[in-house]
Amino acid sequence: MTAARFERHRLSLAESFTISRGTTEEATVLTVELEDEAGRVGIGAAGPSAYYGETAESVEETLPALLDVATEVGDPHAQQVIEERLAETAPAEAAARAAVSIAVHDLAATQAGEPLYRRWGLDSDRPPQSSYTVPIDSPEEMRDRARRTVERGFETLKVKLGTDADRERLDAVREGAPEARIRVDANCAWTAEEAVEHTSWLADHGVEFLEQPVPADDIDGLRRVSVEGELPVAADESCVTAADVGTVADAVDIVVVKLMKCGGLRPAKRQILAAKAAGLDVMLGCMIESSASIAGACQLAPLVEYADLDGSLLLADDCYDGIVQPDGRVDLMATDSGTGVR
């Protein structure tokens, strides 16, 4: 790698996006490009989350040192060494590390002239279709968003809850999308007692599973919801890296893996394999991100049971094109080489 650069982008969302912690109108991402002596470019991006202690400013401050690591190592195929040095340089900046990790993998696979998923020996027919998120809004607007989403070809909705009128909101979503699969994400908003009680009517609405119903540090609460509730439970905020899988393994059924919280492609693959070894299913998720990073996550999709990779589809405009189709299909065959980002 002979050159490295990054750029900050403020990207408007197509529609406002509200979860139990607040509302987002735009996303700031930082895209990374690594270039080799032949002019081939590897692309990645960071979509930092304040919940995990990162901001656009912190990523911007960190990226120069991380890009120095990549260019000093020089060889994008030396991914073990690069990952170790990235972690030593910025242990608390997972999204920044993920941006460089994705770009390194994209460049290495591009140099090899093949898609990244093929370098890992994965099956292009295996990726599950992504869900599409229905954020918190008025019941009427949530009903309309659900209806519009299934009309686009999505079969699965991920519904954000965590309000005083959750049942009314889910009623409306089910009215708008009577045949859709529905998953519910409370983003840590409920107590274990509330979540157990809610699973009864959630199950009546055909909800497939419940994601992160209780605060991240309440592992006993997760376990209680799994044991006493009527739905499978997924850990997102409670399972950040592979090291956390053992902590939640007997408390949940599903682990949510995101490149932006674990630090890149190799850490994400480790977390997926750790979850599998513990007998758990995996959902591959994302933040609100550019296709520059979502395309990297897509390369791992054949390994998982569920996909929630709609982050770039929530944007009004993106700075790159990726391989998640408008109906949520993860089209790995659209990857000519690298991660398929364009």
Tab-separated table of C-alpha atoms in Angstrom:
chain	number	residue	atom	x	y	z
A	1	MET	CA	0.000	0.000	0.000
A	2	THR	CA	1.571	3.205	-1.160
A	3	ALA	CA	-1.164	5.727	-0.399
A	4	ALA	CA	-3.937	6.137	2.137
A	5	ARG	CA	-6.661	8.736	2.478
A	6	PHE	CA	-9.939	9.284	4.258
A	7	GLU	CA	-12.883	11.613	3.878
A	8	ARG	CA	-15.734	12.667	6.116
A	9	HIS	CA	-19.291	12.636	4.748
A	10	ARG	CA	-22.549	13.910	6.245
A	11	LEU	CA	-25.329	11.814	4.750
A	12	SER	CA	-29.004	12.673	5.121
A	13	LEU	CA	-31.434	9.900	5.945
A	14	ALA	CA	-34.376	9.267	3.643
A	15	GLU	CA	-36.668	9.546	6.700
A	16	SER	CA	-36.086	10.378	10.356
A	17	PHE	CA	-34.994	7.373	12.404
A	18	THR	CA	-36.070	7.061	16.043
A	19	ILE	CA	-35.224	4.354	18.565
A	20	SER	CA	-35.743	4.331	22.330
A	21	ARG	CA	-32.517	6.342	22.826
A	22	GLY	CA	-33.273	9.191	20.409
A	23	THR	CA	-33.803	10.397	16.845
A	24	THR	CA	-31.342	10.586	13.935
A	25	GLU	CA	-31.789	12.775	10.856
A	26	GLU	CA	-28.347	12.311	9.298
A	27	ALA	CA	-25.331	10.057	9.642
A	28	THR	CA	-21.675	11.010	9.555
A	29	VAL	CA	-19.397	8.375	8.048
A	30	LEU	CA	-15.700	8.407	7.311
A	31	THR	CA	-14.599	6.565	4.190
A	32	VAL	CA	-11.120	5.124	3.762
A	33	GLU	CA	-9.203	4.326	0.594
A	34	LEU	CA	-5.934	2.378	0.440
A	35	GLU	CA	-4.070	2.361	-2.875
A	36	ASP	CA	-1.298	0.060	-4.051
A	37	GLU	CA	1.518	0.735	-6.500
A	38	ALA	CA	-0.613	-0.512	-9.404
A	39	GLY	CA	-3.367	2.000	-8.629
A	40	ARG	CA	-5.782	-0.587	-7.220
A	41	VAL	CA	-7.907	0.767	-4.367
A	42	GLY	CA	-9.356	-0.857	-1.269
A	43	ILE	CA	-12.387	0.877	0.239
A	44	GLY	CA	-13.817	0.845	3.773
A	45	ALA	CA	-15.767	3.124	6.064
A	46	ALA	CA	-16.548	3.854	9.694
A	47	GLY	CA	-20.056	4.492	10.983
A	48	PRO	CA	-19.317	5.498	14.591
A	49	SER	CA	-21.889	5.189	17.359
A	50	ALA	CA	-21.920	7.457	20.396
A	51	TYR	CA	-23.423	4.578	22.387
A	52	TYR	CA	-20.082	2.774	22.074
A	53	GLY	CA	-18.076	5.910	22.851
A	54	GLU	CA	-17.118	6.907	19.309
A	55	THR	CA	-17.887	10.025	17.315
A	56	ALA	CA	-16.958	11.293	13.878
A	57	GLU	CA	-14.385	13.498	15.602
A	58	SER	CA	-12.786	10.626	17.505
A	59	VAL	CA	-12.593	8.503	14.361
A	60	GLU	CA	-11.126	11.416	12.416
A	61	GLU	CA	-8.460	11.857	15.073
A	62	THR	CA	-7.643	8.147	15.126
A	63	LEU	CA	-7.590	7.269	11.432
A	64	PRO	CA	-4.194	8.842	10.572
A	65	ALA	CA	-2.401	6.560	13.027
A	66	LEU	CA	-4.343	3.507	11.838
A	67	LEU	CA	-3.653	4.264	8.199
A	68	ASP	CA	0.027	4.623	9.077
A	69	VAL	CA	-0.128	1.072	10.453
A	70	ALA	CA	-1.581	-0.229	7.192
A	71	THR	CA	0.926	1.547	4.962
A	72	GLU	CA	3.877	0.618	7.191
A	73	VAL	CA	2.965	-3.074	7.000
A	74	GLY	CA	2.466	-2.523	3.299
A	75	ASP	CA	1.014	-5.898	2.321
A	76	PRO	CA	-2.808	-6.050	2.566
A	77	HIS	CA	-2.582	-9.837	2.748
A	78	ALA	CA	-0.742	-9.543	6.094
A	79	GLN	CA	-4.081	-9.205	7.849
A	80	GLN	CA	-3.135	-10.915	11.106
A	81	VAL	CA	-0.283	-8.490	11.696
A	82	ILE	CA	-2.349	-5.482	10.615
A	83	GLU	CA	-5.239	-6.401	12.904
A	84	GLU	CA	-2.945	-6.848	15.903
A	85	ARG	CA	-1.268	-3.490	15.316
A	86	LEU	CA	-4.588	-1.706	14.760
A	87	ALA	CA	-5.832	-3.051	18.097
A	88	GLU	CA	-2.643	-1.970	19.857
A	89	THR	CA	-2.880	1.512	18.322
A	90	ALA	CA	-6.564	2.220	19.030
A	91	PRO	CA	-8.104	-0.407	21.321
A	92	ALA	CA	-11.194	1.694	22.093
A	93	GLU	CA	-11.953	2.850	18.530
A	94	ALA	CA	-13.693	-0.150	16.985
A	95	ALA	CA	-15.400	1.718	14.138
A	96	ALA	CA	-12.155	3.377	13.091
A	97	ARG	CA	-10.379	0.003	13.097
A	98	ALA	CA	-13.265	-1.516	11.125
A	99	ALA	CA	-12.896	1.087	8.372
A	100	VAL	CA	-9.235	0.176	7.846
A	101	SER	CA	-9.929	-3.555	8.203
A	102	ILE	CA	-12.577	-3.451	5.465
A	103	ALA	CA	-10.330	-1.455	3.138
A	104	VAL	CA	-7.418	-3.849	3.716
A	105	HIS	CA	-9.566	-6.890	2.929
A	106	ASP	CA	-11.088	-5.190	-0.106
A	107	LEU	CA	-7.652	-4.364	-1.501
A	108	ALA	CA	-6.239	-7.838	-0.850
A	109	ALA	CA	-9.147	-9.559	-2.603
A	110	THR	CA	-9.037	-7.009	-5.439
A	111	GLN	CA	-5.338	-7.753	-5.936
A	112	ALA	CA	-6.214	-11.452	-6.081
A	113	GLY	CA	-8.938	-10.722	-8.618
A	114	GLU	CA	-11.724	-12.465	-6.740
A	115	PRO	CA	-14.587	-11.627	-4.365
A	116	LEU	CA	-13.771	-11.663	-0.678
A	117	TYR	CA	-16.418	-14.281	0.131
A	118	ARG	CA	-14.751	-16.674	-2.329
A	119	ARG	CA	-11.378	-16.182	-0.661
A	120	TRP	CA	-13.078	-17.409	2.511
A	121	GLY	CA	-14.662	-20.346	0.656
A	122	LEU	CA	-18.225	-19.186	1.327
A	123	ASP	CA	-21.373	-19.924	-0.683
A	124	SER	CA	-22.915	-17.047	-2.631
A	125	ASP	CA	-26.370	-18.657	-2.345
A	126	ARG	CA	-26.412	-18.694	1.471
A	127	PRO	CA	-26.916	-15.045	2.563
A	128	PRO	CA	-30.314	-14.434	4.139
A	129	GLN	CA	-32.339	-11.489	2.877
A	130	SER	CA	-31.877	-8.421	5.058
A	131	SER	CA	-34.671	-7.156	7.231
A	132	TYR	CA	-35.711	-3.516	6.983
A	133	THR	CA	-36.104	-1.366	10.073
A	134	VAL	CA	-39.344	0.380	11.015
A	135	PRO	CA	-38.295	3.052	13.537
A	136	ILE	CA	-40.435	4.459	16.330
A	137	ASP	CA	-43.026	6.902	15.066
A	138	SER	CA	-46.744	7.458	15.346
A	139	PRO	CA	-48.713	4.228	14.916
A	140	GLU	CA	-50.124	5.553	11.656
A	141	GLU	CA	-46.709	6.347	10.216
A	142	MET	CA	-45.291	3.000	11.357
A	143	ARG	CA	-48.189	1.234	9.656
A	144	ASP	CA	-47.535	3.156	6.444
A	145	ARG	CA	-43.785	2.522	6.542
A	146	ALA	CA	-44.418	-1.186	7.062
A	147	ARG	CA	-46.794	-1.278	4.111
A	148	ARG	CA	-44.380	0.626	1.840
A	149	THR	CA	-41.507	-1.638	2.867
A	150	VAL	CA	-43.201	-4.926	1.997
A	151	GLU	CA	-44.357	-3.395	-1.282
A	152	ARG	CA	-40.638	-2.923	-2.084
A	153	GLY	CA	-40.097	-6.670	-1.699
A	154	PHE	CA	-38.903	-6.987	1.903
A	155	GLU	CA	-40.194	-10.079	3.663
A	156	THR	CA	-38.937	-9.214	7.159
A	157	LEU	CA	-39.387	-6.091	9.269
A	158	LYS	CA	-37.336	-5.141	12.296
A	159	VAL	CA	-39.593	-3.000	14.477
A	160	LYS	CA	-38.138	-0.606	17.026
A	161	LEU	CA	-40.068	-0.418	20.303
A	162	GLY	CA	-39.451	0.884	23.820
A	163	THR	CA	-42.263	3.409	24.371
A	164	ASP	CA	-45.408	3.824	26.439
A	165	ALA	CA	-47.550	2.716	23.496
A	166	ASP	CA	-45.641	-0.256	22.145
A	167	ARG	CA	-48.651	-2.506	21.692
A	168	GLU	CA	-50.524	0.118	19.689
A	169	ARG	CA	-47.480	0.652	17.483
A	170	LEU	CA	-46.995	-3.061	16.797
A	171	ASP	CA	-50.708	-3.448	16.089
A	172	ALA	CA	-50.308	-0.783	13.424
A	173	VAL	CA	-47.232	-2.432	11.882
A	174	ARG	CA	-49.020	-5.769	11.689
A	175	GLU	CA	-51.986	-4.061	10.065
A	176	GLY	CA	-49.701	-2.532	7.450
A	177	ALA	CA	-47.796	-5.779	6.813
A	178	PRO	CA	-50.040	-8.721	7.744
A	179	GLU	CA	-47.841	-11.365	6.058
A	180	ALA	CA	-44.379	-10.056	6.980
A	181	ARG	CA	-41.979	-11.694	9.397
A	182	ILE	CA	-41.471	-9.318	12.305
A	183	ARG	CA	-38.569	-8.997	14.720
A	184	VAL	CA	-38.672	-6.522	17.605
A	185	ASP	CA	-35.745	-4.508	18.978
A	186	ALA	CA	-36.241	-2.623	22.251
A	187	ASN	CA	-32.666	-1.237	22.419
A	188	CYS	CA	-32.329	-1.889	26.178
A	189	ALA	CA	-35.555	-0.010	27.025
A	190	TRP	CA	-37.409	-2.545	29.207
A	191	THR	CA	-36.875	-4.230	32.532
A	192	ALA	CA	-36.777	-8.006	32.548
A	193	GLU	CA	-40.224	-8.103	34.144
A	194	GLU	CA	-41.670	-5.830	31.455
A	195	ALA	CA	-40.010	-7.832	28.686
A	196	VAL	CA	-41.360	-11.156	29.956
A	197	GLU	CA	-44.845	-9.661	30.092
A	198	HIS	CA	-44.486	-8.141	26.611
A	199	THR	CA	-43.423	-11.425	25.009
A	200	SER	CA	-46.956	-12.747	25.384
A	201	TRP	CA	-48.569	-10.192	23.083
A	202	LEU	CA	-45.484	-10.027	20.883
A	203	ALA	CA	-45.875	-13.746	20.273
A	204	ASP	CA	-49.553	-13.222	19.486
A	205	HIS	CA	-48.440	-10.889	16.684
A	206	GLY	CA	-46.151	-13.564	15.244
A	207	VAL	CA	-42.911	-11.886	16.302
A	208	GLU	CA	-39.948	-14.092	15.395
A	209	PHE	CA	-37.558	-12.993	18.146
A	210	LEU	CA	-36.876	-10.165	20.578
A	211	GLU	CA	-33.605	-8.240	20.376
A	212	GLN	CA	-31.914	-6.665	23.409
A	213	PRO	CA	-34.988	-6.094	25.597
A	214	VAL	CA	-33.014	-5.096	28.724
A	215	PRO	CA	-29.936	-2.942	29.481
A	216	ALA	CA	-26.643	-4.242	28.147
A	217	ASP	CA	-25.182	-5.149	31.540
A	218	ASP	CA	-28.276	-7.022	32.722
A	219	ILE	CA	-27.270	-10.532	31.676
A	220	ASP	CA	-29.464	-12.046	34.374
A	221	GLY	CA	-32.346	-10.064	32.873
A	222	LEU	CA	-31.645	-11.481	29.426
A	223	ARG	CA	-31.604	-14.969	30.929
A	224	ARG	CA	-34.896	-14.374	32.682
A	225	VAL	CA	-36.574	-13.176	29.487
A	226	SER	CA	-35.248	-16.235	27.642
A	227	VAL	CA	-36.447	-18.667	30.318
A	228	GLU	CA	-39.757	-17.095	31.319
A	229	GLY	CA	-40.724	-15.341	28.094
A	230	GLU	CA	-42.367	-16.762	25.001
A	231	LEU	CA	-39.834	-15.705	22.359
A	232	PRO	CA	-36.203	-16.360	21.440
A	233	VAL	CA	-33.918	-13.546	22.628
A	234	ALA	CA	-31.018	-11.879	20.804
A	235	ALA	CA	-28.084	-10.060	22.432
A	236	ASP	CA	-26.776	-6.959	20.660
A	237	GLU	CA	-25.524	-4.325	23.111
A	238	SER	CA	-24.717	-7.148	25.568
A	239	CYS	CA	-22.378	-8.907	23.114
A	240	VAL	CA	-19.886	-6.512	21.573
A	241	THR	CA	-16.966	-8.818	20.688
A	242	ALA	CA	-16.124	-12.515	20.616
A	243	ALA	CA	-14.977	-12.217	24.230
A	244	ASP	CA	-18.580	-11.497	25.277
A	245	VAL	CA	-20.085	-14.613	23.701
A	246	GLY	CA	-19.308	-16.762	26.734
A	247	THR	CA	-21.019	-14.244	29.004
A	248	VAL	CA	-24.326	-14.388	27.125
A	249	ALA	CA	-24.190	-17.967	25.828
A	250	ASP	CA	-26.604	-19.418	28.407
A	251	ALA	CA	-28.811	-16.301	28.466
A	252	VAL	CA	-29.850	-15.851	24.829
A	253	ASP	CA	-30.524	-17.731	21.604
A	254	ILE	CA	-28.983	-15.315	19.096
A	255	VAL	CA	-25.947	-13.025	18.992
A	256	VAL	CA	-25.875	-9.844	16.887
A	257	VAL	CA	-22.506	-9.191	15.217
A	258	LYS	CA	-21.619	-5.731	13.864
A	259	LEU	CA	-18.309	-4.707	12.356
A	260	MET	CA	-18.566	-1.257	13.920
A	261	LYS	CA	-18.735	-2.579	17.465
A	262	CYS	CA	-16.250	-5.483	17.203
A	263	GLY	CA	-13.573	-3.734	15.126
A	264	GLY	CA	-13.481	-5.273	11.661
A	265	LEU	CA	-13.858	-8.336	9.491
A	266	ARG	CA	-11.520	-10.735	11.268
A	267	PRO	CA	-12.994	-9.858	14.702
A	268	ALA	CA	-16.508	-10.283	13.284
A	269	LYS	CA	-15.664	-13.688	11.860
A	270	ARG	CA	-14.239	-14.744	15.245
A	271	GLN	CA	-17.405	-13.580	17.006
A	272	ILE	CA	-19.580	-15.507	14.560
A	273	LEU	CA	-17.561	-18.680	15.019
A	274	ALA	CA	-17.551	-18.286	18.818
A	275	ALA	CA	-21.338	-17.972	18.781
A	276	LYS	CA	-21.657	-21.059	16.583
A	277	ALA	CA	-19.390	-23.017	18.924
A	278	ALA	CA	-21.689	-22.034	21.803
A	279	GLY	CA	-24.735	-23.304	19.909
A	280	LEU	CA	-26.134	-19.855	19.166
A	281	ASP	CA	-27.571	-18.444	15.966
A	282	VAL	CA	-26.162	-15.194	14.573
A	283	MET	CA	-27.639	-12.065	13.073
A	284	LEU	CA	-25.242	-9.906	11.075
A	285	GLY	CA	-26.189	-6.302	11.770
A	286	CYS	CA	-25.017	-2.765	11.151
A	287	MET	CA	-25.316	0.847	12.202
A	288	ILE	CA	-26.598	3.514	9.804
A	289	GLU	CA	-23.641	3.211	7.437
A	290	SER	CA	-22.435	3.710	3.895
A	291	SER	CA	-22.266	0.861	1.396
A	292	ALA	CA	-18.493	1.291	1.724
A	293	SER	CA	-18.701	-0.658	4.996
A	294	ILE	CA	-21.943	-2.626	4.506
A	295	ALA	CA	-20.408	-4.343	1.460
A	296	GLY	CA	-17.679	-5.707	3.702
A	297	ALA	CA	-20.171	-7.088	6.197
A	298	CYS	CA	-22.091	-8.736	3.346
A	299	GLN	CA	-19.090	-10.943	2.616
A	300	LEU	CA	-19.717	-12.723	5.947
A	301	ALA	CA	-23.446	-13.175	5.361
A	302	PRO	CA	-23.238	-16.835	4.228
A	303	LEU	CA	-22.128	-17.723	7.772
A	304	VAL	CA	-25.228	-16.411	9.570
A	305	GLU	CA	-28.913	-17.217	9.987
A	306	TYR	CA	-30.228	-13.655	9.957
A	307	ALA	CA	-29.217	-10.403	8.267
A	308	ASP	CA	-30.033	-6.844	9.275
A	309	LEU	CA	-27.905	-4.980	6.740
A	310	ASP	CA	-30.230	-2.148	5.748
A	311	GLY	CA	-28.053	0.709	7.082
A	312	SER	CA	-27.174	2.122	3.662
A	313	LEU	CA	-30.772	1.702	2.437
A	314	LEU	CA	-31.896	4.168	5.120
A	315	LEU	CA	-29.852	6.947	3.494
A	316	ALA	CA	-31.241	9.485	1.045
A	317	ASP	CA	-27.905	9.382	-0.811
A	318	ASP	CA	-24.796	7.285	-0.350
A	319	CYS	CA	-21.186	8.081	-1.225
A	320	TYR	CA	-20.586	4.572	-2.676
A	321	ASP	CA	-22.641	1.794	-4.262
A	322	GLY	CA	-22.792	-1.633	-2.650
A	323	ILE	CA	-24.361	-5.046	-3.144
A	324	VAL	CA	-27.461	-4.949	-0.919
A	325	GLN	CA	-30.361	-4.672	-3.330
A	326	PRO	CA	-33.355	-2.334	-2.818
A	327	ASP	CA	-35.445	-5.302	-1.616
A	328	GLY	CA	-32.813	-6.391	0.931
A	329	ARG	CA	-31.272	-9.238	-1.044
A	330	VAL	CA	-27.549	-9.618	-0.383
A	331	ASP	CA	-26.313	-10.182	-3.929
A	332	LEU	CA	-22.844	-11.632	-3.554
A	333	MET	CA	-22.804	-12.453	-7.261
A	334	ALA	CA	-22.647	-8.686	-7.833
A	335	THR	CA	-19.146	-8.779	-6.305
A	336	ASP	CA	-16.621	-8.880	-9.151
A	337	SER	CA	-13.675	-8.591	-6.771
A	338	GLY	CA	-12.996	-7.397	-3.256
A	339	THR	CA	-16.134	-6.510	-1.307
A	340	GLY	CA	-18.019	-5.325	-4.396
A	341	VAL	CA	-18.167	-1.697	-3.288
A	342	ARG	CA	-18.085	0.808	-6.137
